[in-house]
Tab-separated table of C-alpha atoms and ligand atoms in Angstrom:
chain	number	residue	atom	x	y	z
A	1	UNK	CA	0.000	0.000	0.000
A	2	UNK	CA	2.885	2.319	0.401
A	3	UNK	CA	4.714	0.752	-2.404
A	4	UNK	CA	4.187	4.080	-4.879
A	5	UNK	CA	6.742	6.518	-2.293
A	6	UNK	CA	9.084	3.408	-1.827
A	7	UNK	CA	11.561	3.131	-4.697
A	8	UNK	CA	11.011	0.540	-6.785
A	9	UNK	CA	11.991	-2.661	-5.528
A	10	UNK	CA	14.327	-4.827	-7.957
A	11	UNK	CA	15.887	-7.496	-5.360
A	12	UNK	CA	14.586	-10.706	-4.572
A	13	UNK	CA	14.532	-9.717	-0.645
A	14	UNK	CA	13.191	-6.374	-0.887
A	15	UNK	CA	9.590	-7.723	0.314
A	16	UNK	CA	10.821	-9.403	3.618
A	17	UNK	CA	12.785	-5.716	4.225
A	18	UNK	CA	9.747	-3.360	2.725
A	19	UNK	CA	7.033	-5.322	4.900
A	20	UNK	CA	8.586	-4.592	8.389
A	21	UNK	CA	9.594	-1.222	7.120
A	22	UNK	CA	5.801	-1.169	6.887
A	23	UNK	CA	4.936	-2.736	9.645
A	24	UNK	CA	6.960	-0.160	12.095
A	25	UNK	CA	5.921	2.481	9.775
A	26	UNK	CA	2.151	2.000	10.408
A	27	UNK	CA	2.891	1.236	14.218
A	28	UNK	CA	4.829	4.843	14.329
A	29	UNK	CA	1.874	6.399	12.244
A	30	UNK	CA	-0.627	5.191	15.207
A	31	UNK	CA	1.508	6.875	17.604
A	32	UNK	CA	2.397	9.530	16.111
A	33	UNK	CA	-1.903	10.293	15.189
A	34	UNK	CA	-2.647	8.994	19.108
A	35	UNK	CA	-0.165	11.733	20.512
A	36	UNK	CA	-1.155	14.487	18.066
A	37	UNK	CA	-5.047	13.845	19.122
A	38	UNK	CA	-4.276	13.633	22.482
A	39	UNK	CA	-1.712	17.139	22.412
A	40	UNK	CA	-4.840	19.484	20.484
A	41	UNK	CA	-7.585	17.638	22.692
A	42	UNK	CA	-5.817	18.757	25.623
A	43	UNK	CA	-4.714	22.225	24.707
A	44	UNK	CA	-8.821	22.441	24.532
A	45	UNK	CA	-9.409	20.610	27.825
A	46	UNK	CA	-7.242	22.438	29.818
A	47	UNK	CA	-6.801	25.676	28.412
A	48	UNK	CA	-7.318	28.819	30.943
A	49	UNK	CA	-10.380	29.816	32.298
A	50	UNK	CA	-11.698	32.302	34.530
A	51	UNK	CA	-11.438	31.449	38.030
A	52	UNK	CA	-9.479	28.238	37.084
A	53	UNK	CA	-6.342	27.516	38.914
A	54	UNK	CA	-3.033	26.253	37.608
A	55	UNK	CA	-1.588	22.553	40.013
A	56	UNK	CA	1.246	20.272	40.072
A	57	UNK	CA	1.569	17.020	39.686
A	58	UNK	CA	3.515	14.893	40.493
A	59	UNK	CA	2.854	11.661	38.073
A	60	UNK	CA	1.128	9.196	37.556
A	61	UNK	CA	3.145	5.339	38.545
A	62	UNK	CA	0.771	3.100	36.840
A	63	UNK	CA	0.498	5.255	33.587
A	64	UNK	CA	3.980	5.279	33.157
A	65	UNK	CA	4.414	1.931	33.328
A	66	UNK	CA	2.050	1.283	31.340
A	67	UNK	CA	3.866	3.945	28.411
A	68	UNK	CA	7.105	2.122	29.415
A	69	UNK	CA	6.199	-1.415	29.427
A	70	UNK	CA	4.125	-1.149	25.492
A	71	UNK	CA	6.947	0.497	23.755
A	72	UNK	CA	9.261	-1.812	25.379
A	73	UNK	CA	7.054	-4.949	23.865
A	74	UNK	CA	6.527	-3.457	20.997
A	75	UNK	CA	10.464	-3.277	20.150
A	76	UNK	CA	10.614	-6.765	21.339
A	77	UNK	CA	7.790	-8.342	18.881
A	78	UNK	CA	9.519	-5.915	16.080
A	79	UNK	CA	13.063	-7.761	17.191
A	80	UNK	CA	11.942	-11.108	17.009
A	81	UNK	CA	9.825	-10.531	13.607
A	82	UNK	CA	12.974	-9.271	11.677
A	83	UNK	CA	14.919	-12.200	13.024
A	84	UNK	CA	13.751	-14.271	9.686
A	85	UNK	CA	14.734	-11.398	7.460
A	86	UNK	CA	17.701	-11.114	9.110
A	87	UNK	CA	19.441	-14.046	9.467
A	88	UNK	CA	18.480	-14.930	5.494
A	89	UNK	CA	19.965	-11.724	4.219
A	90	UNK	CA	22.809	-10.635	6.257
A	91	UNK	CA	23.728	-13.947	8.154
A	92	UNK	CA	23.688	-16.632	5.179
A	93	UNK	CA	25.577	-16.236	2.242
A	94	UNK	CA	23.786	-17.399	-1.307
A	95	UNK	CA	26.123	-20.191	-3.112
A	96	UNK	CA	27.767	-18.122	-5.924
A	97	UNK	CA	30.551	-17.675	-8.956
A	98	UNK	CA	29.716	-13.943	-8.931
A	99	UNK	CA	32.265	-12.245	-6.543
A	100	UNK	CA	33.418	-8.295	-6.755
A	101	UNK	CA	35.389	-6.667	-4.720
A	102	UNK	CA	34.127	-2.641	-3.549
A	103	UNK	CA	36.501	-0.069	-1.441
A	104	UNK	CA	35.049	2.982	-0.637
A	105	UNK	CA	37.392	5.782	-0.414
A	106	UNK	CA	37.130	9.575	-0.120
A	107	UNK	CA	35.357	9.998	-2.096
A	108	UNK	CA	34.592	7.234	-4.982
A	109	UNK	CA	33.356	3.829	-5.347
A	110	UNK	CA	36.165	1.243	-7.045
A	111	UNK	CA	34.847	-1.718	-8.079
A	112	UNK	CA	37.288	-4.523	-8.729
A	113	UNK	CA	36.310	-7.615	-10.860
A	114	UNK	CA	39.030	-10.796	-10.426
A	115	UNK	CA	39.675	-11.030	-13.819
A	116	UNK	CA	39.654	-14.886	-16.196
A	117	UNK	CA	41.930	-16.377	-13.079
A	118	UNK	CA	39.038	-15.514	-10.692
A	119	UNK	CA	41.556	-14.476	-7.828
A	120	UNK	CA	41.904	-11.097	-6.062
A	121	UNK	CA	44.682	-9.699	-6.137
A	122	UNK	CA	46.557	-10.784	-9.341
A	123	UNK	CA	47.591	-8.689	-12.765
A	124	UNK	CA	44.522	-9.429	-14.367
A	125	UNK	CA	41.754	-7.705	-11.858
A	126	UNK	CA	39.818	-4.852	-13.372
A	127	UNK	CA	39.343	-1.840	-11.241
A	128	UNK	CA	36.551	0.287	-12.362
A	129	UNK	CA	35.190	3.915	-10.659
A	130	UNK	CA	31.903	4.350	-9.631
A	131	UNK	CA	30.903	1.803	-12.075
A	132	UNK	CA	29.224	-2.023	-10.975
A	133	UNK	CA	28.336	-4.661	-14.165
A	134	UNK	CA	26.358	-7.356	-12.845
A	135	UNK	CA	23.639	-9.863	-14.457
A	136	UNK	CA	20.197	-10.251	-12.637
A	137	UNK	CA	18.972	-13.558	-11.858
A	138	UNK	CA	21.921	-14.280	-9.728
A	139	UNK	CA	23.322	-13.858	-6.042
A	140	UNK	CA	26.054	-10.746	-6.229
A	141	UNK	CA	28.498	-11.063	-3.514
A	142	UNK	CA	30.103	-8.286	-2.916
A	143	UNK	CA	33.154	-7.886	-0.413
A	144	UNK	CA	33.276	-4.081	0.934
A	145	UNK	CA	36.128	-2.262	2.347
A	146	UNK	CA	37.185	1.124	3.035
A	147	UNK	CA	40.458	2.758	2.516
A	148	UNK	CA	40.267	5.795	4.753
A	149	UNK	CA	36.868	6.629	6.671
A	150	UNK	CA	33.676	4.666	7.050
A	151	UNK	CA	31.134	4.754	4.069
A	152	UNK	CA	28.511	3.133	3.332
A	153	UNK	CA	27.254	1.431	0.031
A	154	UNK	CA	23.631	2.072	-0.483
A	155	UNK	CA	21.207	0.595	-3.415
A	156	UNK	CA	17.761	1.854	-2.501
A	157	UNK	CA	16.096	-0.298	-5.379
A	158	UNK	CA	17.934	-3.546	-3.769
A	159	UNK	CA	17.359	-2.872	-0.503
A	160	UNK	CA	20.843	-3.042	0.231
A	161	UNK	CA	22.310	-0.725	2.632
A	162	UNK	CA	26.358	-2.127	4.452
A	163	UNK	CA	28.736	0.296	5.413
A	164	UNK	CA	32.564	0.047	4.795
A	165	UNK	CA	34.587	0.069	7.204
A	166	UNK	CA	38.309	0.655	7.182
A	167	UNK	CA	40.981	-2.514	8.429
A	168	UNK	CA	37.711	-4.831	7.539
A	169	UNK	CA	35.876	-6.977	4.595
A	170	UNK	CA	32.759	-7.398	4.809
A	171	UNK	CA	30.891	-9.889	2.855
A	172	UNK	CA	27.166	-8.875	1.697
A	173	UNK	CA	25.151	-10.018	-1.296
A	174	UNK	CA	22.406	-9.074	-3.174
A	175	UNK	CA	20.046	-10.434	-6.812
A	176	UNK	CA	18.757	-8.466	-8.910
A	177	UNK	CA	15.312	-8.573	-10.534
A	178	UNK	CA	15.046	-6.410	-13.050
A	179	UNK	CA	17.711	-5.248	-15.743
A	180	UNK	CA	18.291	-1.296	-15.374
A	181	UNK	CA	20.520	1.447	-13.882
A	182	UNK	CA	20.858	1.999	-10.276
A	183	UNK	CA	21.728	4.809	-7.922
A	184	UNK	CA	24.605	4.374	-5.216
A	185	UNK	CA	24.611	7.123	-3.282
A	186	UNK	CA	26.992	6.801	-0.184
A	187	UNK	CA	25.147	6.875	2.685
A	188	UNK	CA	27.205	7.713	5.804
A	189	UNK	CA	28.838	10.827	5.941
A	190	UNK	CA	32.394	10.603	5.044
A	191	UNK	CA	33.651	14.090	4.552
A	192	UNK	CA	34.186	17.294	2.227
A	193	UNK	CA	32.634	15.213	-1.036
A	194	UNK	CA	30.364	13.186	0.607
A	195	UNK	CA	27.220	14.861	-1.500
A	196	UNK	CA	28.776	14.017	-4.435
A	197	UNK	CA	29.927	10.343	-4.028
A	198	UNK	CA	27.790	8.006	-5.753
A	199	UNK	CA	28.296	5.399	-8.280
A	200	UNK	CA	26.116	3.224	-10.146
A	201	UNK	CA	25.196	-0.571	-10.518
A	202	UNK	CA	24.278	-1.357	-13.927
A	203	UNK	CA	21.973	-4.959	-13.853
A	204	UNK	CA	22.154	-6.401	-17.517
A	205	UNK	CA	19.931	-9.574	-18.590
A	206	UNK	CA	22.618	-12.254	-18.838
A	207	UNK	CA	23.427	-12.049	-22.512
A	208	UNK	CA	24.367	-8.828	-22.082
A	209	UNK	CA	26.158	-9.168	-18.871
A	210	UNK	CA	28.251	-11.786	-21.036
A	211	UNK	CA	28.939	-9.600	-23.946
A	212	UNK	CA	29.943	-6.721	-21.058
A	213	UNK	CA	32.123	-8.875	-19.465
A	214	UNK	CA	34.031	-10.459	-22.723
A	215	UNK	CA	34.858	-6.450	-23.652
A	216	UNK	CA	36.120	-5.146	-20.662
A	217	UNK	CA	37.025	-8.259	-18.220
A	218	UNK	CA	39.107	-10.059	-20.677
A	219	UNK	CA	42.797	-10.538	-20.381
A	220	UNK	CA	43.577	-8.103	-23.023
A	221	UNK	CA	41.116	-5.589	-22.506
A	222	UNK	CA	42.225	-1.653	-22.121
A	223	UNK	CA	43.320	-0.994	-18.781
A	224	UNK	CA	39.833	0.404	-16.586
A	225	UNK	CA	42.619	2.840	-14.930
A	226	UNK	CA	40.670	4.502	-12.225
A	227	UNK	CA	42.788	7.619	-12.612
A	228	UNK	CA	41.967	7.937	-16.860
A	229	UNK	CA	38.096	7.981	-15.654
A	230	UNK	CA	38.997	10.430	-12.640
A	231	UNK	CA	36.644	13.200	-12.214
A	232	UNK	CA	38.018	17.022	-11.705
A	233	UNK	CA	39.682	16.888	-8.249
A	234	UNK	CA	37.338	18.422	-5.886
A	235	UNK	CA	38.493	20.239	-3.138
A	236	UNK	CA	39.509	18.461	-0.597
A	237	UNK	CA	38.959	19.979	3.083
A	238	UNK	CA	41.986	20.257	4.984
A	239	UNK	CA	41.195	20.142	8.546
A	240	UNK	CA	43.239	17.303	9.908
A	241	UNK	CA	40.917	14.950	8.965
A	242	UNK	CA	37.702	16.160	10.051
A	243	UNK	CA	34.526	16.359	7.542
A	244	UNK	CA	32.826	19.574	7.407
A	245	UNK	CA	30.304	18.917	5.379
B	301	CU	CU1	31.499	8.015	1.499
């Protein structure tokens, strides 16, 4: 029902993620419609009148348990719901071939493919900038680092959202659903060009995907040199390491 605001969804979890986003997002609506009731009903109730004094009070014991103890149970039904979601998404790890390799660094996206030997590392990996080629109908595993600060890679349309953190790899995965070109936007403030870090995944159909791959993974093909593709330097902030944007 509150698919049409949500960006479309192209991954084969979205659902399990969009339903409890749902879920807590109706619960919060209630709330949020109970307390603004409650706040204009009361400025009504209670506003002055002549000959009307002004109290204190001092509480109310079992009312506030009672606005302690439902919250509290709510986050505790919300926990154990998103226990399914979570452990199939972020806890299990889909059987795949399909592995790529994304650091995060101030401020760019490098995506590094392993090349016809299929090993990190080696002469033949392709490093490409804010650029991802992947096929739908298969699991993506993607291992995320960061070379300087903590980012954090963000697909809105998959429903993928990791950060990247510096001295760590962390393994995540997604499948696409639908061929197209997605939005990365870096999600966790990392500094002077934050605004402007984003890269994007393109999802071919398989065929294409496999045409992709035999032009620019190849052994022989051009060099992806980061640096060639580099846009304009932007300024970079210099106050010992602090963001300011
Ligand atoms: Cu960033």
């Amino acid at each position: 029902m509150l698919n049409w605001w949500l960006p479309e969804n192209v991954s084969t979890y979205g659902q399990e993620i969009d339903w409890l986003f749902h879920l807590i997002y109706y619960i919060t609506g209630g709330v949020f419609l109970l307390v603004t009731v409650a706040l204009l009903s009361f400025l009504v109730i209670y506003r002055d009148r002549p000959g009307r004094r002004a109290r204190y009070t001092h509480g109310n014991t079992p009312l506030e348990i009672v606005w302690t103890v439902v919250p509290a149970l709510i986050l505790v039904v919300l926990t154990f719901l998103s226990v399914p979601a979570w452990s199939r998404i972020k806890m299990t790890m889909p059987q795949t071939d399909f592995v790529v390799q994304v650091t995060g660094k101030q401020f760019n996206w490098q995506v590094t493919y392993p090349g016809p030997d299929g090993r990190f590392g080696t002469a033949d990996d392709k490093t490409f900038l804010d650029e991802m080629h992947v096929p739908v109908g298969k699991p993506i595993r993607v291992n995320l680092r960061s070379q300087d600060v903590i980012h954090s890679f963000f697909v809105p349309q998959f429903r993928f959202k990791q950060d990247a953190v510096p001295g760590r790899e962390i393994p995540q995965w997604f499948e696409v659903t639908k061929p197209g070109q997605y939005e990365v936007p870096c999600a966790e403030l990392c500094g002077f060009g934050h605004s402007g870090m984003r890269a994007w995944v393109y999802a071919h159909t398989a065929e294409d995907y496999t045409r992709w791959a035999a032009e620019n993974l190849r052994a022989g093909a051009a060099p992806a040199a980061p640096e060639a593709k580099k846009e304009p330097e932007k300024p970079v902030a210099k106050t010992g390491g602090r963001a300011k944007k």
